[in-house]
Amino acid sequence: MIVQMDEKLKKEMSREGSHLKYTRSRGGAGAGLIAAGVCFIVIAIILAAALYTILGLSAVAVLLAGGLVLGAVFIVPGVFLDKRHTAGYMKYYMKKSGYTEAELNEFDREFLNGEAYVACLDKKLTKQSKFDSGIITNNWFKLPLMMPIKYSGLYRIVDVAAIFFEAKPIVNGERLNPTLFVVDSRGDGMTVSMKENVGNEIVREISKRNPRAVTTRRISYNGKDYDALYQYQEVAGLYREICKSR
């Protein structure tokens, strides 16, 4: 589903005035260390409670103290790494997206101050699905499910050369799940599996904002046929030519 965001939802999906910082705050080695440390502490507490009558107070105290120390050994550096991971969100997005800091700040401003929509892949928004959701503003589009580790999934809408959805795609002879395909003007492609209703809604919203974007897999132009799935770089080149000529 695609839902227009209100101020409350925007606040929930931003961190210190930035949606990009919010998405970057998820994951990373620091979060893993913190989770491990908490697990050690919880296990120590459970064992202490279970073994109290058998081992006695002194032994349980030693067990509990050991668990707390071990947990702290993981949590303290985890907090440091997590803060460093999140603080570097801008450099990360600049590297992964190819956009400048000024352009990325423009996205955050549009998200916070303009009309923005959230593309949720689930039936309702939860804490988890908010992280996984896509974002559409007047000029920007962030793909759903782009946990910011390898890809940014962020595009200026004018840079979307092709975006189309296929309910039963067959790629290299293999049947895939229902998938949204995106090709940017540089000729890079990205795919995200999602339900048909959400995928088609996203295509419609992007098409409204960028009528030049290709919205079907197969097209014909000047007597030549193109398959945007296999010839995505050619389609991106065609899109650049069309944009230059107008």
mmCIF file of C-alpha atoms in Angstrom:
data_model
loop_
_atom_site.group_PDB
_atom_site.id
_atom_site.type_symbol
_atom_site.label_atom_id
_atom_site.label_comp_id
_atom_site.label_asym_id
_atom_site.label_seq_id
_atom_site.Cartn_x
_atom_site.Cartn_y
_atom_site.Cartn_z
ATOM 1 C CA MET A 1 0.000 0.000 0.000
ATOM 2 C CA ILE A 2 1.045 3.594 -0.609
ATOM 3 C CA VAL A 3 0.047 6.078 2.078
ATOM 4 C CA GLN A 4 0.507 9.835 2.243
ATOM 5 C CA MET A 5 2.634 10.687 5.257
ATOM 6 C CA ASP A 6 1.552 13.043 8.019
ATOM 7 C CA GLU A 7 3.886 14.942 10.350
ATOM 8 C CA LYS A 8 3.723 12.253 13.026
ATOM 9 C CA LEU A 9 4.773 9.500 10.625
ATOM 10 C CA LYS A 10 7.556 11.654 9.175
ATOM 11 C CA LYS A 11 8.897 12.227 12.681
ATOM 12 C CA GLU A 12 8.776 8.496 13.420
ATOM 13 C CA MET A 13 10.708 7.763 10.214
ATOM 14 C CA SER A 14 13.445 10.341 10.692
ATOM 15 C CA ARG A 15 16.366 10.767 13.034
ATOM 16 C CA GLU A 16 17.638 14.215 13.942
ATOM 17 C CA GLY A 17 15.783 15.679 10.966
ATOM 18 C CA SER A 18 16.971 13.114 8.425
ATOM 19 C CA HIS A 19 15.233 10.086 6.934
ATOM 20 C CA LEU A 20 18.559 8.922 5.502
ATOM 21 C CA LYS A 21 20.110 8.920 8.971
ATOM 22 C CA TYR A 22 17.096 6.971 10.210
ATOM 23 C CA THR A 23 17.587 4.232 7.625
ATOM 24 C CA ARG A 24 21.350 4.144 8.200
ATOM 25 C CA SER A 25 20.811 3.645 11.943
ATOM 26 C CA ARG A 26 19.669 0.093 11.261
ATOM 27 C CA GLY A 27 22.152 -2.766 11.135
ATOM 28 C CA GLY A 28 25.928 -2.627 11.203
ATOM 29 C CA ALA A 29 28.509 -4.414 13.339
ATOM 30 C CA GLY A 30 27.745 -2.214 16.335
ATOM 31 C CA ALA A 31 24.113 -3.286 16.458
ATOM 32 C CA GLY A 32 25.213 -6.915 16.298
ATOM 33 C CA LEU A 33 27.606 -6.499 19.225
ATOM 34 C CA ILE A 34 24.955 -4.744 21.303
ATOM 35 C CA ALA A 35 22.457 -7.515 20.607
ATOM 36 C CA ALA A 36 25.042 -10.162 21.560
ATOM 37 C CA GLY A 37 25.869 -8.341 24.780
ATOM 38 C CA VAL A 38 22.221 -8.086 25.766
ATOM 39 C CA CYS A 39 21.781 -11.808 25.053
ATOM 40 C CA PHE A 40 24.670 -12.699 27.375
ATOM 41 C CA ILE A 41 23.163 -10.610 30.167
ATOM 42 C CA VAL A 42 19.698 -12.101 29.705
ATOM 43 C CA ILE A 43 21.108 -15.649 29.673
ATOM 44 C CA ALA A 44 23.085 -14.934 32.852
ATOM 45 C CA ILE A 45 19.953 -13.649 34.607
ATOM 46 C CA ILE A 46 17.908 -16.672 33.537
ATOM 47 C CA LEU A 47 20.609 -19.111 34.661
ATOM 48 C CA ALA A 48 21.049 -17.292 37.961
ATOM 49 C CA ALA A 49 17.333 -17.498 38.668
ATOM 50 C CA ALA A 50 17.162 -21.166 37.688
ATOM 51 C CA LEU A 51 20.240 -22.269 39.658
ATOM 52 C CA TYR A 52 19.778 -20.136 42.769
ATOM 53 C CA THR A 53 18.373 -22.938 44.912
ATOM 54 C CA ILE A 54 21.062 -25.382 43.737
ATOM 55 C CA LEU A 55 24.238 -23.300 43.792
ATOM 56 C CA GLY A 56 23.458 -20.812 46.495
ATOM 57 C CA LEU A 57 23.765 -17.048 46.616
ATOM 58 C CA SER A 58 27.551 -16.773 46.296
ATOM 59 C CA ALA A 59 27.851 -18.952 43.206
ATOM 60 C CA VAL A 60 24.869 -17.303 41.564
ATOM 61 C CA ALA A 61 26.360 -13.864 42.260
ATOM 62 C CA VAL A 62 29.586 -14.911 40.527
ATOM 63 C CA LEU A 63 27.628 -16.290 37.569
ATOM 64 C CA LEU A 64 25.550 -13.140 37.293
ATOM 65 C CA ALA A 65 28.570 -10.851 37.588
ATOM 66 C CA GLY A 66 30.374 -12.824 34.891
ATOM 67 C CA GLY A 67 27.403 -12.507 32.559
ATOM 68 C CA LEU A 68 27.164 -8.769 33.179
ATOM 69 C CA VAL A 69 30.874 -8.256 32.526
ATOM 70 C CA LEU A 70 30.769 -10.361 29.364
ATOM 71 C CA GLY A 71 27.710 -8.458 28.177
ATOM 72 C CA ALA A 72 29.423 -5.135 28.828
ATOM 73 C CA VAL A 73 32.485 -6.288 26.858
ATOM 74 C CA PHE A 74 30.225 -6.548 23.809
ATOM 75 C CA ILE A 75 27.863 -3.636 24.481
ATOM 76 C CA VAL A 76 30.412 -0.853 25.111
ATOM 77 C CA PRO A 77 32.313 -1.198 21.809
ATOM 78 C CA GLY A 78 28.993 -1.954 20.117
ATOM 79 C CA VAL A 79 27.602 1.419 21.161
ATOM 80 C CA PHE A 80 30.746 3.145 19.873
ATOM 81 C CA LEU A 81 30.607 1.343 16.517
ATOM 82 C CA ASP A 82 26.883 1.969 16.177
ATOM 83 C CA LYS A 83 27.314 5.710 16.718
ATOM 84 C CA ARG A 84 30.153 5.834 14.195
ATOM 85 C CA HIS A 85 28.091 3.779 11.717
ATOM 86 C CA THR A 86 25.143 6.172 11.950
ATOM 87 C CA ALA A 87 27.254 9.347 12.002
ATOM 88 C CA GLY A 88 28.732 8.428 8.625
ATOM 89 C CA TYR A 89 25.348 8.202 6.920
ATOM 90 C CA MET A 90 25.968 11.120 4.559
ATOM 91 C CA LYS A 91 29.307 9.811 3.264
ATOM 92 C CA TYR A 92 27.727 6.403 2.827
ATOM 93 C CA TYR A 93 24.834 7.707 0.735
ATOM 94 C CA MET A 94 27.112 9.952 -1.306
ATOM 95 C CA LYS A 95 29.273 6.937 -2.157
ATOM 96 C CA LYS A 96 26.436 4.499 -2.866
ATOM 97 C CA SER A 97 24.032 6.828 -4.671
ATOM 98 C CA GLY A 98 26.440 9.078 -6.572
ATOM 99 C CA TYR A 99 24.576 12.185 -5.432
ATOM 100 C CA THR A 100 26.186 15.172 -3.731
ATOM 101 C CA GLU A 101 25.627 16.154 -0.128
ATOM 102 C CA ALA A 102 23.511 19.101 -1.290
ATOM 103 C CA GLU A 103 21.304 16.796 -3.365
ATOM 104 C CA LEU A 104 20.867 14.341 -0.505
ATOM 105 C CA ASN A 105 19.962 17.178 1.835
ATOM 106 C CA GLU A 106 17.372 18.183 -0.752
ATOM 107 C CA PHE A 107 15.801 14.729 -0.432
ATOM 108 C CA ASP A 108 15.628 15.053 3.352
ATOM 109 C CA ARG A 109 14.063 18.522 3.065
ATOM 110 C CA GLU A 110 11.420 17.237 0.656
ATOM 111 C CA PHE A 111 10.729 14.301 2.926
ATOM 112 C CA LEU A 112 10.259 16.492 5.994
ATOM 113 C CA ASN A 113 8.637 19.591 4.510
ATOM 114 C CA GLY A 114 6.909 18.493 1.312
ATOM 115 C CA GLU A 115 4.336 15.979 0.197
ATOM 116 C CA ALA A 116 5.707 12.500 0.830
ATOM 117 C CA TYR A 117 4.336 8.991 0.476
ATOM 118 C CA VAL A 118 5.417 5.752 2.106
ATOM 119 C CA ALA A 119 5.276 2.538 0.065
ATOM 120 C CA CYS A 120 4.679 -0.212 2.612
ATOM 121 C CA LEU A 121 5.040 -3.835 1.537
ATOM 122 C CA ASP A 122 2.925 -5.132 4.432
ATOM 123 C CA LYS A 123 -0.760 -4.688 5.232
ATOM 124 C CA LYS A 124 0.047 -2.158 7.937
ATOM 125 C CA LEU A 125 2.952 -0.049 9.106
ATOM 126 C CA THR A 126 4.956 -1.555 11.947
ATOM 127 C CA LYS A 127 8.348 -0.671 13.386
ATOM 128 C CA GLN A 128 9.941 -3.224 11.065
ATOM 129 C CA SER A 129 7.950 -2.350 7.940
ATOM 130 C CA LYS A 130 8.745 1.353 8.348
ATOM 131 C CA PHE A 131 12.434 0.560 7.894
ATOM 132 C CA ASP A 132 11.619 -1.626 4.897
ATOM 133 C CA SER A 133 9.246 0.836 3.206
ATOM 134 C CA GLY A 134 9.950 2.917 0.134
ATOM 135 C CA ILE A 135 9.589 6.699 -0.004
ATOM 136 C CA ILE A 136 8.208 8.867 -2.809
ATOM 137 C CA THR A 137 8.392 12.675 -2.775
ATOM 138 C CA ASN A 138 7.823 15.129 -5.610
ATOM 139 C CA ASN A 139 11.351 14.672 -6.940
ATOM 140 C CA TRP A 140 12.842 11.666 -5.155
ATOM 141 C CA PHE A 141 12.244 7.935 -4.878
ATOM 142 C CA LYS A 142 13.733 5.462 -2.395
ATOM 143 C CA LEU A 143 13.146 1.793 -3.142
ATOM 144 C CA PRO A 144 11.637 -0.476 -0.483
ATOM 145 C CA LEU A 145 13.772 -3.129 1.218
ATOM 146 C CA MET A 146 17.003 -1.225 0.625
ATOM 147 C CA MET A 147 18.700 -1.962 3.933
ATOM 148 C CA PRO A 148 21.599 0.477 3.523
ATOM 149 C CA ILE A 149 24.564 -1.876 3.487
ATOM 150 C CA LYS A 150 25.311 -2.511 -0.175
ATOM 151 C CA TYR A 151 22.899 -0.275 -2.113
ATOM 152 C CA SER A 152 21.295 3.080 -1.462
ATOM 153 C CA GLY A 153 18.170 2.475 -3.557
ATOM 154 C CA LEU A 154 17.771 6.252 -3.811
ATOM 155 C CA TYR A 155 17.020 8.086 -7.060
ATOM 156 C CA ARG A 156 16.011 11.494 -8.250
ATOM 157 C CA ILE A 157 12.821 10.671 -10.105
ATOM 158 C CA VAL A 158 14.125 12.418 -13.213
ATOM 159 C CA ASP A 159 16.992 9.889 -13.143
ATOM 160 C CA VAL A 160 14.623 6.904 -13.360
ATOM 161 C CA ALA A 161 14.911 5.761 -16.980
ATOM 162 C CA ALA A 162 12.654 2.725 -16.628
ATOM 163 C CA ILE A 163 10.441 1.295 -13.922
ATOM 164 C CA PHE A 164 8.118 -1.617 -14.533
ATOM 165 C CA PHE A 165 6.494 -4.466 -12.643
ATOM 166 C CA GLU A 166 6.111 -8.075 -13.691
ATOM 167 C CA ALA A 167 3.874 -10.482 -11.779
ATOM 168 C CA LYS A 168 5.456 -13.607 -13.302
ATOM 169 C CA PRO A 169 8.901 -12.630 -14.558
ATOM 170 C CA ILE A 170 11.097 -15.209 -16.235
ATOM 171 C CA VAL A 171 14.771 -14.260 -16.242
ATOM 172 C CA ASN A 172 17.293 -16.485 -18.011
ATOM 173 C CA GLY A 173 14.733 -19.269 -17.997
ATOM 174 C CA GLU A 174 14.080 -19.027 -14.260
ATOM 175 C CA ARG A 175 10.694 -18.027 -12.802
ATOM 176 C CA LEU A 176 11.034 -15.271 -10.212
ATOM 177 C CA ASN A 177 8.693 -13.860 -7.604
ATOM 178 C CA PRO A 178 6.603 -10.800 -8.552
ATOM 179 C CA THR A 179 9.241 -8.125 -9.041
ATOM 180 C CA LEU A 180 9.655 -4.382 -9.518
ATOM 181 C CA PHE A 181 12.463 -3.500 -11.949
ATOM 182 C CA VAL A 182 14.203 -0.117 -11.935
ATOM 183 C CA VAL A 183 16.816 1.222 -14.368
ATOM 184 C CA ASP A 184 18.466 4.569 -13.724
ATOM 185 C CA SER A 185 19.787 6.958 -16.351
ATOM 186 C CA ARG A 186 23.358 5.745 -15.757
ATOM 187 C CA GLY A 187 22.357 2.259 -16.882
ATOM 188 C CA ASP A 188 22.352 0.561 -13.477
ATOM 189 C CA GLY A 189 19.526 -1.846 -12.689
ATOM 190 C CA MET A 190 17.847 -2.834 -9.434
ATOM 191 C CA THR A 191 15.110 -5.338 -8.572
ATOM 192 C CA VAL A 192 12.834 -5.715 -5.549
ATOM 193 C CA SER A 193 10.328 -8.524 -4.977
ATOM 194 C CA MET A 194 6.918 -7.317 -3.807
ATOM 195 C CA LYS A 195 3.191 -7.817 -4.184
ATOM 196 C CA GLU A 196 1.577 -6.829 -7.465
ATOM 197 C CA ASN A 197 -0.685 -4.112 -6.065
ATOM 198 C CA VAL A 198 2.220 -2.285 -4.396
ATOM 199 C CA GLY A 199 4.494 -2.643 -7.416
ATOM 200 C CA ASN A 200 1.898 -1.272 -9.818
ATOM 201 C CA GLU A 201 1.113 1.610 -7.452
ATOM 202 C CA ILE A 202 4.780 2.575 -7.327
ATOM 203 C CA VAL A 203 5.043 2.500 -11.128
ATOM 204 C CA ARG A 204 1.983 4.764 -11.425
ATOM 205 C CA GLU A 205 3.317 7.268 -8.897
ATOM 206 C CA ILE A 206 6.733 7.491 -10.568
ATOM 207 C CA SER A 207 5.110 7.783 -14.004
ATOM 208 C CA LYS A 208 3.037 10.748 -12.797
ATOM 209 C CA ARG A 209 6.203 12.555 -11.769
ATOM 210 C CA ASN A 210 8.331 11.457 -14.725
ATOM 211 C CA PRO A 211 6.215 10.782 -17.841
ATOM 212 C CA ARG A 212 9.365 10.054 -19.891
ATOM 213 C CA ALA A 213 10.251 6.980 -17.829
ATOM 214 C CA VAL A 214 9.659 3.630 -19.534
ATOM 215 C CA THR A 215 6.964 1.746 -17.622
ATOM 216 C CA THR A 216 6.787 -1.533 -19.561
ATOM 217 C CA ARG A 217 9.394 -4.195 -20.118
ATOM 218 C CA ARG A 218 9.179 -4.217 -23.916
ATOM 219 C CA ILE A 219 9.064 -1.052 -26.010
ATOM 220 C CA SER A 220 9.587 -0.003 -29.619
ATOM 221 C CA TYR A 221 11.266 3.259 -30.610
ATOM 222 C CA ASN A 222 12.122 4.425 -34.122
ATOM 223 C CA GLY A 223 11.433 0.967 -35.488
ATOM 224 C CA LYS A 224 13.689 -0.842 -33.004
ATOM 225 C CA ASP A 225 12.479 -3.181 -30.270
ATOM 226 C CA TYR A 226 13.922 -3.061 -26.761
ATOM 227 C CA ASP A 227 13.625 -5.412 -23.802
ATOM 228 C CA ALA A 228 14.295 -3.282 -20.731
ATOM 229 C CA LEU A 229 15.124 -6.356 -18.676
ATOM 230 C CA TYR A 230 18.001 -7.575 -20.825
ATOM 231 C CA GLN A 231 18.820 -4.334 -22.680
ATOM 232 C CA TYR A 232 18.577 -2.027 -19.700
ATOM 233 C CA GLN A 233 21.754 -0.130 -20.564
ATOM 234 C CA GLU A 234 20.470 0.554 -24.079
ATOM 235 C CA VAL A 235 17.148 1.709 -22.646
ATOM 236 C CA ALA A 236 19.022 4.029 -20.277
ATOM 237 C CA GLY A 237 20.978 5.437 -23.238
ATOM 238 C CA LEU A 238 17.752 5.937 -25.162
ATOM 239 C CA TYR A 239 16.270 7.761 -22.185
ATOM 240 C CA ARG A 240 19.280 10.091 -21.998
ATOM 241 C CA GLU A 241 18.943 10.888 -25.703
ATOM 242 C CA ILE A 242 15.247 11.667 -25.364
ATOM 243 C CA CYS A 243 15.882 13.945 -22.380
ATOM 244 C CA LYS A 244 18.622 15.822 -24.267
ATOM 245 C CA SER A 245 16.434 16.410 -27.299
ATOM 246 C CA ARG A 246 13.619 18.043 -25.322
#
